Short mmCIF file of C-alpha atoms in Angstrom, two decimals:
data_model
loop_
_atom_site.label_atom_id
_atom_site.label_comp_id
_atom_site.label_asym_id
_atom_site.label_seq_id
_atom_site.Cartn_x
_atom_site.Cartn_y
_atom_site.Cartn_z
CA UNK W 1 -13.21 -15.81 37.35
CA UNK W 2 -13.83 -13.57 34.01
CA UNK W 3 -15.88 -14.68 31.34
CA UNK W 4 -14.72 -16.29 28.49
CA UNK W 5 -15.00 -13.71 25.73
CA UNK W 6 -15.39 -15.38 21.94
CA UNK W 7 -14.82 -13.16 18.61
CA UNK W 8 -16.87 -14.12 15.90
CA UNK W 9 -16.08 -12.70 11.79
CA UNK W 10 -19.02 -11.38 10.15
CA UNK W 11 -19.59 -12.03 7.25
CA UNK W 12 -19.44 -15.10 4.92
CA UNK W 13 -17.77 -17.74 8.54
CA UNK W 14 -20.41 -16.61 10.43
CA UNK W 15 -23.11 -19.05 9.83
CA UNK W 16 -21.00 -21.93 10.45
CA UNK W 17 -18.95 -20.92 13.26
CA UNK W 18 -22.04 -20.56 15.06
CA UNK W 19 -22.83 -24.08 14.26
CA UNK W 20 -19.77 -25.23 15.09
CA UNK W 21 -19.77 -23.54 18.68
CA UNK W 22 -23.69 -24.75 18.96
CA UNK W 23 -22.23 -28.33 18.11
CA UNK W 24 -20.08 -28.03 21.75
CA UNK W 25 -23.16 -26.58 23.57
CA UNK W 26 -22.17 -22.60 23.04
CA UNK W 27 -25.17 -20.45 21.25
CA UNK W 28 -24.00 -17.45 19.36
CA UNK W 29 -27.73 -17.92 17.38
CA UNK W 30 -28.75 -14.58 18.48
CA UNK W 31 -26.06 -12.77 16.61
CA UNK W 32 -28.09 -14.07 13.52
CA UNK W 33 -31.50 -12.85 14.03
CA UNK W 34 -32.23 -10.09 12.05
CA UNK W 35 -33.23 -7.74 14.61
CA UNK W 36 -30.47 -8.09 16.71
CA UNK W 37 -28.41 -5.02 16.75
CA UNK W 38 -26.18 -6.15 19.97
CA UNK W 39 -22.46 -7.16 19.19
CA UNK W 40 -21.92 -8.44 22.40
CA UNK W 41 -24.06 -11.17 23.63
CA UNK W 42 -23.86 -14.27 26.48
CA UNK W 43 -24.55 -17.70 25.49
CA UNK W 44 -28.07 -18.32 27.59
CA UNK W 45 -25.50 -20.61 29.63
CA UNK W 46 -24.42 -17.47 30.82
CA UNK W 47 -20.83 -18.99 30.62
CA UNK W 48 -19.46 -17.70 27.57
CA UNK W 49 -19.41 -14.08 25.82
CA UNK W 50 -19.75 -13.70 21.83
CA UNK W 51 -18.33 -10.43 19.73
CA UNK W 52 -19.91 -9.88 16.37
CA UNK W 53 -16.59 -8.17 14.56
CA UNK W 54 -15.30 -7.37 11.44
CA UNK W 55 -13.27 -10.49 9.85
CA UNK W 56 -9.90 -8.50 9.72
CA UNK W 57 -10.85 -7.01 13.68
CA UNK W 58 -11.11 -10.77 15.07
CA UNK W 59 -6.98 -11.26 15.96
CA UNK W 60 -7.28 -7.95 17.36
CA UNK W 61 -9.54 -8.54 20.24
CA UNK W 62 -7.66 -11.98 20.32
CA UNK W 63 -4.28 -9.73 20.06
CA UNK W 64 -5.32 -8.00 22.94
CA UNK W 65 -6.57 -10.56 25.21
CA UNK W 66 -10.10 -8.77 25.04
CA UNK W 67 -11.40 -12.12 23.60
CA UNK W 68 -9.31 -15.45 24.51
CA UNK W 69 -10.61 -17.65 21.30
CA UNK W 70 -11.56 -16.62 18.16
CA UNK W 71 -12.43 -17.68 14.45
CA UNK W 72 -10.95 -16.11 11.31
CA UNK W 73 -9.95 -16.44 7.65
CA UNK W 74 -6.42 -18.06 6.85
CA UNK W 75 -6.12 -15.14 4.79
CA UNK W 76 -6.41 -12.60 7.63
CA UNK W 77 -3.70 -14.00 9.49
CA UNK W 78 -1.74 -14.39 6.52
CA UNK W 79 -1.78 -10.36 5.61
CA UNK W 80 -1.67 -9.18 9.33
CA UNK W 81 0.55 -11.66 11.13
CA UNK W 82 -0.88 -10.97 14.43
CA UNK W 83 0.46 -11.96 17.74
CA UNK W 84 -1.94 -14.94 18.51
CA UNK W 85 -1.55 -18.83 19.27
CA UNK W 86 -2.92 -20.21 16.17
CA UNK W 87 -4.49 -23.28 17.08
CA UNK W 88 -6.52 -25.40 14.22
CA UNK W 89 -7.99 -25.76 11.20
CA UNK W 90 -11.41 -26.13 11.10
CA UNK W 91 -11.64 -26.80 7.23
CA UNK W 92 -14.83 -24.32 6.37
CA UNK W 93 -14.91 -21.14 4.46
CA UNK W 94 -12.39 -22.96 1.66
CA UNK W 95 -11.17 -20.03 -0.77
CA UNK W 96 -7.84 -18.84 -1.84
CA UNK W 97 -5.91 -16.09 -2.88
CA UNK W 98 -5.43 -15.48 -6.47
CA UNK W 99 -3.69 -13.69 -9.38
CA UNK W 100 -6.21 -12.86 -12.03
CA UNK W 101 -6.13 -10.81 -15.09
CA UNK W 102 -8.36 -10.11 -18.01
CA UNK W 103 -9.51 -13.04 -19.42
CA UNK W 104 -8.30 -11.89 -22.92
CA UNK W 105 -5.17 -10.49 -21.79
CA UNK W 106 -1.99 -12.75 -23.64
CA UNK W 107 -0.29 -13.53 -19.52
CA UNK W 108 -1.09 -17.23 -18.81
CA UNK W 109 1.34 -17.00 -16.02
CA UNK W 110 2.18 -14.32 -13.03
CA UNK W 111 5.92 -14.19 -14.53
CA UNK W 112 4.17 -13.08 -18.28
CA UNK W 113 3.33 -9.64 -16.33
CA UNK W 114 5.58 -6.37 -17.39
CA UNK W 115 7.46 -5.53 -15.01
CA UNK W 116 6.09 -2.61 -13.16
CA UNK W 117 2.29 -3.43 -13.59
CA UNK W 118 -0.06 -2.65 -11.36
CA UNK W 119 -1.87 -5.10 -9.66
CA UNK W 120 -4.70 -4.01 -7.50
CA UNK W 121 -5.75 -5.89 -3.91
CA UNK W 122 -6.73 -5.35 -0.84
CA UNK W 123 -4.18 -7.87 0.54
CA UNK W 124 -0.99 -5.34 0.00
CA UNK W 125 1.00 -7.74 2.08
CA UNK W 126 0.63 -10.77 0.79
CA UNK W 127 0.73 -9.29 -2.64
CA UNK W 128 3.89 -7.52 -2.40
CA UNK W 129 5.30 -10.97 -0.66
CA UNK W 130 4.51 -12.98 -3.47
CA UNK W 131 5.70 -10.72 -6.61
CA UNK W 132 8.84 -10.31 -4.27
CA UNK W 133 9.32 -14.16 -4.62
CA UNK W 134 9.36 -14.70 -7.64
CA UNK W 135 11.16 -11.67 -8.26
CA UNK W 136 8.85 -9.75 -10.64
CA UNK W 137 8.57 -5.73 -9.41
CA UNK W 138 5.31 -4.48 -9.72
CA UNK W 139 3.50 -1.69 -8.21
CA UNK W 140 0.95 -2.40 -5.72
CA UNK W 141 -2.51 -0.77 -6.05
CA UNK W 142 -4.00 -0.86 -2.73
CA UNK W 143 -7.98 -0.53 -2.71
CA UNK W 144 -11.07 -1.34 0.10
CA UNK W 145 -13.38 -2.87 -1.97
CA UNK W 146 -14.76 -4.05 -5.73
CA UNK W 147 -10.62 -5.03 -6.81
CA UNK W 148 -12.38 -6.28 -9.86
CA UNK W 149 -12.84 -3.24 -11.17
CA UNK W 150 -9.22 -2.29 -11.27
CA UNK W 151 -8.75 -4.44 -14.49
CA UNK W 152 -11.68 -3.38 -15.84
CA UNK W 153 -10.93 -0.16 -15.40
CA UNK W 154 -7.40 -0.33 -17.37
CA UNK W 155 -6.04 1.18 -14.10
CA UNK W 156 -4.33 -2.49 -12.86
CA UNK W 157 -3.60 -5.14 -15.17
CA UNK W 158 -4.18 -7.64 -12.39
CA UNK W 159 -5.63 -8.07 -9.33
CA UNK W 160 -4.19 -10.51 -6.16
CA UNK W 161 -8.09 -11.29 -4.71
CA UNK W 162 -9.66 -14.08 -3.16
CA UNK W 163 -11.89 -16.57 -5.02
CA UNK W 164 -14.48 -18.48 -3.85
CA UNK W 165 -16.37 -20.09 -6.32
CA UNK W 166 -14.95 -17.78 -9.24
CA UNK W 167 -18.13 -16.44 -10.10
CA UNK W 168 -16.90 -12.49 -9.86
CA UNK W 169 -13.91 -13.71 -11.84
CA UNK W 170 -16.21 -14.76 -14.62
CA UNK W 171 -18.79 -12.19 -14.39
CA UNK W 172 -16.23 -9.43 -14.62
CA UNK W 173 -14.32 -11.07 -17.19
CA UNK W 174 -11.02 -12.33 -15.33
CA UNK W 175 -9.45 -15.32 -15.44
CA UNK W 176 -6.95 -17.48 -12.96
CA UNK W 177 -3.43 -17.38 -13.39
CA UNK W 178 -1.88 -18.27 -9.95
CA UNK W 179 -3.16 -19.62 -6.69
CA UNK W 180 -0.73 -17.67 -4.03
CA UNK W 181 -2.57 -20.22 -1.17
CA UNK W 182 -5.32 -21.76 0.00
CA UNK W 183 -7.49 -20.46 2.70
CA UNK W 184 -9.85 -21.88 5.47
CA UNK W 185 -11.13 -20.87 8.84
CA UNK W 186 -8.99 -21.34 11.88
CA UNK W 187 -9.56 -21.18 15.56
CA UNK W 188 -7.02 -18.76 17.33
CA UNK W 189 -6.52 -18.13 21.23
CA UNK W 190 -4.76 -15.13 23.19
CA UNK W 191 -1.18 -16.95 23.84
CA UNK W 192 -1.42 -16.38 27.49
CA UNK W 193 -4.98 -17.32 27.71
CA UNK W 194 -4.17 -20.53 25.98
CA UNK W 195 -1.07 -21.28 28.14
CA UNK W 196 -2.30 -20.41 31.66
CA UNK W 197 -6.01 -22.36 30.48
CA UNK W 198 -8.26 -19.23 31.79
CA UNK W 199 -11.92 -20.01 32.26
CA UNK W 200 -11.73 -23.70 31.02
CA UNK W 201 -10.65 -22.38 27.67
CA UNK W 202 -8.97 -25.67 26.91
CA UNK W 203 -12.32 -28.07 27.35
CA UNK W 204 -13.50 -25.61 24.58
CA UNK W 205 -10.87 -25.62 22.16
CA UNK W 206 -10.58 -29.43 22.41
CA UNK W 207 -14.61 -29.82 21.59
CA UNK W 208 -14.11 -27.75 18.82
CA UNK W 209 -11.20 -29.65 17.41
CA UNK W 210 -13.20 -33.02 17.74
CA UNK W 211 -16.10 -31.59 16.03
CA UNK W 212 -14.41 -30.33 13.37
CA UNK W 213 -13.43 -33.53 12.71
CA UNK W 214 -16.93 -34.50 12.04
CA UNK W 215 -17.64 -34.32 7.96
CA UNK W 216 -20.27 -31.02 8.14
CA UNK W 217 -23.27 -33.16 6.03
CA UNK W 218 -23.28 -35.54 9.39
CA UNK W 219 -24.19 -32.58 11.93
CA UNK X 25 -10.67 11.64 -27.10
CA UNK X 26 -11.63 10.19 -23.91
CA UNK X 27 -14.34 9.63 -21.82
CA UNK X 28 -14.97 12.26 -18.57
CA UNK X 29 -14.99 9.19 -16.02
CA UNK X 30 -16.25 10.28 -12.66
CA UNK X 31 -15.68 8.20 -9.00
CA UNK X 32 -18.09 8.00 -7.44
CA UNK X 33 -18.35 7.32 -3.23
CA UNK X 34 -20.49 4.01 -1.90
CA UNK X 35 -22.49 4.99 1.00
CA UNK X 36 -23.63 8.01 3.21
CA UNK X 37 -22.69 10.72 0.47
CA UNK X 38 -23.68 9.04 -2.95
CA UNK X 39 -27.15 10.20 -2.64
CA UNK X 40 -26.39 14.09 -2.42
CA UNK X 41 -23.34 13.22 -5.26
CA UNK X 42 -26.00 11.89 -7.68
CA UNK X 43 -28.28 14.61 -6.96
CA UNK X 44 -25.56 17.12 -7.66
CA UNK X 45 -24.29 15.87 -10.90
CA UNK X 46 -27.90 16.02 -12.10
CA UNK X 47 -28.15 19.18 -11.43
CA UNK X 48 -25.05 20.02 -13.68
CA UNK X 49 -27.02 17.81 -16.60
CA UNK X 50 -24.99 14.41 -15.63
CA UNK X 51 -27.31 11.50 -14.81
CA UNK X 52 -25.93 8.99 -12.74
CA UNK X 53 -28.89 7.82 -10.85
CA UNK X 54 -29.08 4.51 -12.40
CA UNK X 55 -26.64 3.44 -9.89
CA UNK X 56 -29.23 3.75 -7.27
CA UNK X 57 -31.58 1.23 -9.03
CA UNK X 58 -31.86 -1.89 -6.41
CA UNK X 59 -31.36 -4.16 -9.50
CA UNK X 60 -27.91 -2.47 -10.36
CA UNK X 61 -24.84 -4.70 -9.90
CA UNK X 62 -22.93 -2.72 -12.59
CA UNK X 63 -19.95 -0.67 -10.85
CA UNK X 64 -19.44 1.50 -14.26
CA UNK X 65 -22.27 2.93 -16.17
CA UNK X 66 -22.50 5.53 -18.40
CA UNK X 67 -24.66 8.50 -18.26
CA UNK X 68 -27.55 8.70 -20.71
CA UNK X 69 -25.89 11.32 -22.98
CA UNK X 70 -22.83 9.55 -23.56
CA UNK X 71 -20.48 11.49 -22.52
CA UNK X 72 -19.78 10.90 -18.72
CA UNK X 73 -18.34 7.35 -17.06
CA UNK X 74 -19.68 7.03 -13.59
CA UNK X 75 -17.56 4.61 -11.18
CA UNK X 76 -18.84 3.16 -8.02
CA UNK X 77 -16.34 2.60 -5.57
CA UNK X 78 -15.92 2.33 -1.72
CA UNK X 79 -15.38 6.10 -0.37
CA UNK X 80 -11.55 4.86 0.35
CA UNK X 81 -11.25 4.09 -3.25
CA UNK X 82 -12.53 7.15 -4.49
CA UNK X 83 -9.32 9.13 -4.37
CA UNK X 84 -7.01 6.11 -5.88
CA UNK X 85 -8.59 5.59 -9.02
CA UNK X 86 -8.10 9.98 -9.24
CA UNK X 87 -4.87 9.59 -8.60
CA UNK X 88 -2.93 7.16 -10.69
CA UNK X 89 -6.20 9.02 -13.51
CA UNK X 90 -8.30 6.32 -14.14
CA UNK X 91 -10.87 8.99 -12.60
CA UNK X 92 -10.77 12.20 -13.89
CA UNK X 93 -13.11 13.53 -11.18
CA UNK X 94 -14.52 11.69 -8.10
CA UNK X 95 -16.60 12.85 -4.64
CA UNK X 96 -15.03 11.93 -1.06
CA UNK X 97 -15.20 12.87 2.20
CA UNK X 98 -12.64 15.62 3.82
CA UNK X 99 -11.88 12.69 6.23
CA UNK X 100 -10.37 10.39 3.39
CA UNK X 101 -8.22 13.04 2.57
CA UNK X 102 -7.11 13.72 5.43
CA UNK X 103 -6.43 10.32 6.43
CA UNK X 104 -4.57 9.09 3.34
CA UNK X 105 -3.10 12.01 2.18
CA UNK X 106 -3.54 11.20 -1.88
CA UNK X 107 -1.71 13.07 -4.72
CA UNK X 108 -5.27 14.25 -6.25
CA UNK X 109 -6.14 18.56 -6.78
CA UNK X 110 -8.34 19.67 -3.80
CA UNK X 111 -11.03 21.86 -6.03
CA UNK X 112 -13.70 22.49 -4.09
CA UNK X 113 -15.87 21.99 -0.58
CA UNK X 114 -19.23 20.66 -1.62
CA UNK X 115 -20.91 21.50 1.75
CA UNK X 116 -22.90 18.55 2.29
CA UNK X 117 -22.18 15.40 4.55
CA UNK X 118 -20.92 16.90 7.10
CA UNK X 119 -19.73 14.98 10.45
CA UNK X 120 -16.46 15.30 12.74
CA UNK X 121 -13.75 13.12 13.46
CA UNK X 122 -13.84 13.26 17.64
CA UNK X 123 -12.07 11.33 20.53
CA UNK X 124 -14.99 10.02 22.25
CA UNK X 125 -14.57 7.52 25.79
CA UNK X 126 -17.32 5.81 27.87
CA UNK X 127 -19.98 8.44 29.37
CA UNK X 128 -18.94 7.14 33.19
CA UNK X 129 -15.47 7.67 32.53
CA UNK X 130 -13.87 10.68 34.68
CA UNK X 131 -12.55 12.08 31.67
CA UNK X 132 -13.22 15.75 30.49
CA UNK X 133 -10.70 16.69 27.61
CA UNK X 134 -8.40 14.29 25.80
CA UNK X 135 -5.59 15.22 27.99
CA UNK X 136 -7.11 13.85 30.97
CA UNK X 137 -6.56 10.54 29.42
CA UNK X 138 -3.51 8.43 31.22
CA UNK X 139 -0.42 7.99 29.22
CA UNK X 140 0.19 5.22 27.30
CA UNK X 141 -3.91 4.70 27.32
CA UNK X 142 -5.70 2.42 23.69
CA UNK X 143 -6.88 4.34 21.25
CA UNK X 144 -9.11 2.70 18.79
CA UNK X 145 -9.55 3.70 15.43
CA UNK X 146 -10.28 3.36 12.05
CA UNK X 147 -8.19 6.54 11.10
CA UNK X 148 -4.78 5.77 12.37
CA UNK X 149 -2.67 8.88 10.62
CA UNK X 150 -5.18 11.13 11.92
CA UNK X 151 -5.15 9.68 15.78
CA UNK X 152 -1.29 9.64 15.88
CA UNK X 153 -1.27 12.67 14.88
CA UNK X 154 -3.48 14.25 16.82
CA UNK X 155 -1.91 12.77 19.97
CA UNK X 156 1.33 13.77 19.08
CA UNK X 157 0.04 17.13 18.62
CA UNK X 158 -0.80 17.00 22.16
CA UNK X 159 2.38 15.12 23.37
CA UNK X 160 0.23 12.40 24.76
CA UNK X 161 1.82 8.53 24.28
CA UNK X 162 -0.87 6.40 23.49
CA UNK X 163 -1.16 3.03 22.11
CA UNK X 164 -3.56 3.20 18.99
CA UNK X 165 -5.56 0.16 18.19
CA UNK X 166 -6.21 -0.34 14.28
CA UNK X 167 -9.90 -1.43 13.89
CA UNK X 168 -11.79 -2.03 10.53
CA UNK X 169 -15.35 -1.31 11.98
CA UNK X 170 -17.26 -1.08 14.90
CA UNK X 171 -15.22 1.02 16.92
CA UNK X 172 -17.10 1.36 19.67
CA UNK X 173 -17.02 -2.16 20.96
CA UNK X 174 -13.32 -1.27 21.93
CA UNK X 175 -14.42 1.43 25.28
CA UNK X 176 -17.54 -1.20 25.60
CA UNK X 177 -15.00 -4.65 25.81
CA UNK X 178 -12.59 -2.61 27.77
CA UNK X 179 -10.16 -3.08 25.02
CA UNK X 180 -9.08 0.35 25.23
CA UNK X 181 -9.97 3.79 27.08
CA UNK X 182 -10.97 6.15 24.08
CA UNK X 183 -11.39 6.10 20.40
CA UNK X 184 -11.52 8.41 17.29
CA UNK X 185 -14.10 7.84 15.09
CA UNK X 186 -16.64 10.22 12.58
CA UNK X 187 -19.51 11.21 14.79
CA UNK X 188 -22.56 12.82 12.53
CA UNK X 189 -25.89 12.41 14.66
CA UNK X 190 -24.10 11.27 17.80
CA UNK X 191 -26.53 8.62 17.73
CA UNK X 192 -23.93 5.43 17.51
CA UNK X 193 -22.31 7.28 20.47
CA UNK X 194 -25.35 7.92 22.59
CA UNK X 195 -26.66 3.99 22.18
CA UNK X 196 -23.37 2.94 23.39
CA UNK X 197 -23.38 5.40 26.35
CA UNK X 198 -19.89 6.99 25.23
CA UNK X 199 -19.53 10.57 25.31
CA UNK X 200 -17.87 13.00 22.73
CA UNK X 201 -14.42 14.80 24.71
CA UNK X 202 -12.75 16.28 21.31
CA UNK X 203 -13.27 17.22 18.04
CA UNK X 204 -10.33 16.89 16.07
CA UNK X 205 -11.67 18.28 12.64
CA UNK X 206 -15.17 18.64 10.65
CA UNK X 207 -15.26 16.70 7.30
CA UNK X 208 -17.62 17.70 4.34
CA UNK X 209 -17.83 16.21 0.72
CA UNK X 210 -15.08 17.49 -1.48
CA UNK X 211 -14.69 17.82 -5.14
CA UNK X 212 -11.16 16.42 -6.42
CA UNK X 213 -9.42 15.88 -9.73
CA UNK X 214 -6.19 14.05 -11.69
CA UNK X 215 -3.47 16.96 -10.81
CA UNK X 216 -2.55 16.81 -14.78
CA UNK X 217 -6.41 16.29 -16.31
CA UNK X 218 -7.00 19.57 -14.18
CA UNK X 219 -3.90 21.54 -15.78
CA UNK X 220 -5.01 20.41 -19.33
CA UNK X 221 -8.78 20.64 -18.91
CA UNK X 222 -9.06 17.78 -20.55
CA UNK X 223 -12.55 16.38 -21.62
CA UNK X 224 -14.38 19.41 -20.71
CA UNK X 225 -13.82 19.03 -16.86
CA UNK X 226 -13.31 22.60 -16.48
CA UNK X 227 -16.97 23.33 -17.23
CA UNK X 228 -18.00 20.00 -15.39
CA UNK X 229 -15.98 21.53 -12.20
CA UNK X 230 -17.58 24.93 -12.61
CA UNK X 231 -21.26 24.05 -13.16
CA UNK X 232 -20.28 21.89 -9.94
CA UNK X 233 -18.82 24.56 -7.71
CA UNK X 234 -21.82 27.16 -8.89
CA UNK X 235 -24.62 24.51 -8.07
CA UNK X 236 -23.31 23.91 -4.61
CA UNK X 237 -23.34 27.31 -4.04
CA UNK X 238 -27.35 27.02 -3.93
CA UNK X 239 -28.66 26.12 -0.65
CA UNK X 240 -29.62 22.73 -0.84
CA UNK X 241 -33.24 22.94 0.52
CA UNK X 242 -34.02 25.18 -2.66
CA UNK X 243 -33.08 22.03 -4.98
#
């Protein structure tokens, strides 16, 4: 029998996905102290494996049956479409992906754009979905990092980006226009994995679904 | 007229990029300030826009000219192949994109690898193309960071990843087999702001290419 191999995002899920795994008797706690340096780690149980990875890496390991569960971003799965059983929602990490442009730009909706802006994101797909949709061409500026600055910059006139609480929106000057969807974190499983039950992955993904049932402020 | 803006690279080669604009007269060392959140500044003179962007970034904004000028590795350029004016080898940050597998592996050269073997990597054009130089099939696994977790997981045989020290190779007992090419910081400009000269770059470029002509110990 292998060992049942769990990727966890870094970043902004991490804190609470290890809580939620500590809630059904897994602990990932290591991965947070700050002079841990390991990205693989057992659970003291000695039962269960943990993979400190990159958000967007997460449905890879999954992808590749290197880890059987995982946790990631809506978002992720929504620009990479990966090739994994996609299994609940475990209603943390709430953000979504948004239009935004200047905040004293005249647009007060997507379809006010010029045709053939550029809108800056790191989310190309999802992006270049959504203008498709409603049938707008633009011209996709794809970038790694700081999309804000794209406006700022006069080099995009909008940026597809996800929001939070809104506070780089309104720091940098940007404002709303549309929500393209809502985003939370989700547990996802290596299809096989899931189907043939390896390693008693099924007693795990059900405790996670009943404790994400639980309102967080209770645990 | 306009205003000279400069990108500059986040990271392991904005230190040695702010010391070598200063050297030329342009101050952009406000950016390494702990209390700096601003991603644009200007330099104290008033005549120069610094950006701040993610190294991957740096040769977008040159390219669709919201960045006159901007700093980036070789390897970004190699990888993304941008529409930006190659001007000059800054000889400093140098490292090597290298196929590297695990340190007990039988492997000696890349070609020893089995057909059809996982390749991880962050720089996807330059792996395909390398093993299509060397008509080997392999299956290349896109990864955002942390490459070396995929030999360690088992997720695949070999990766291709920038190696500088060796140290991130060494801790992770993997073991260098190839190099595929050695990357240095480059100078690049806007194809058309180079024809025109505009805002003075010619002088900026030249003051840059004589100052990194200077060993840099002697600084």
């Amino acid at each position: 029998m292998t060992m049942l191999t769990i990727a966890l995002p870094k970043g902004a899920l991490l804190e609470e996905t290890i809580r939620r795994f500590q809630a059904v008797g897994i602990d990932f706690s290591a991965f947070q102290d700050s002079s841990n340096r390991q990205l693989q780690i057992e659970d003291p149980s000695g039962r269960t494996r943990g993979l400190l990875v990159r958000a967007q890496d997460v449905p890879v390991y999954v992808e590749y049956g290197q880890a059987q569960l995982g946790i990631v971003g809506y978002d992720v799965l929504r620009e990479k479409h990966p090739q994994v059983a996609h299994l609940a929602d475990l209603s943390f990490g709430d953000c979504r992906l948004s239009v935004a442009v200047k905040a004293d730009s005249p647009y007060r909706s997507a379809l006010d754009l010029p045709p053939h802006s550029r809108v800056a994101s790191k989310f190309i797909n999802c992006a270049r979905d959504y203008f498709q949709d409603i049938d707008l061409p633009v011209d996709i500026v794809p970038l790694y990092g700081s999309v804000e600055l794209g406006p700022i910059t006069g080099m995009s006139e909008a940026i597809v980006d996800l929001v939070s609480t809104g506070r780089t929106l309104r720091e940098n000057n940007l404002m709303e226009l549309e929500v393209l969807y809502h985003s939370t974190a989700r547990l996802i499983a290596h299809p096989l994995s899931y189907r043939l039950n390896v390693d008693g992955l099924g007693n795990v993904i059900e405790a996670l679904r009943q404790s994400s049932l639980v309102p967080a402020s209770v645990n």
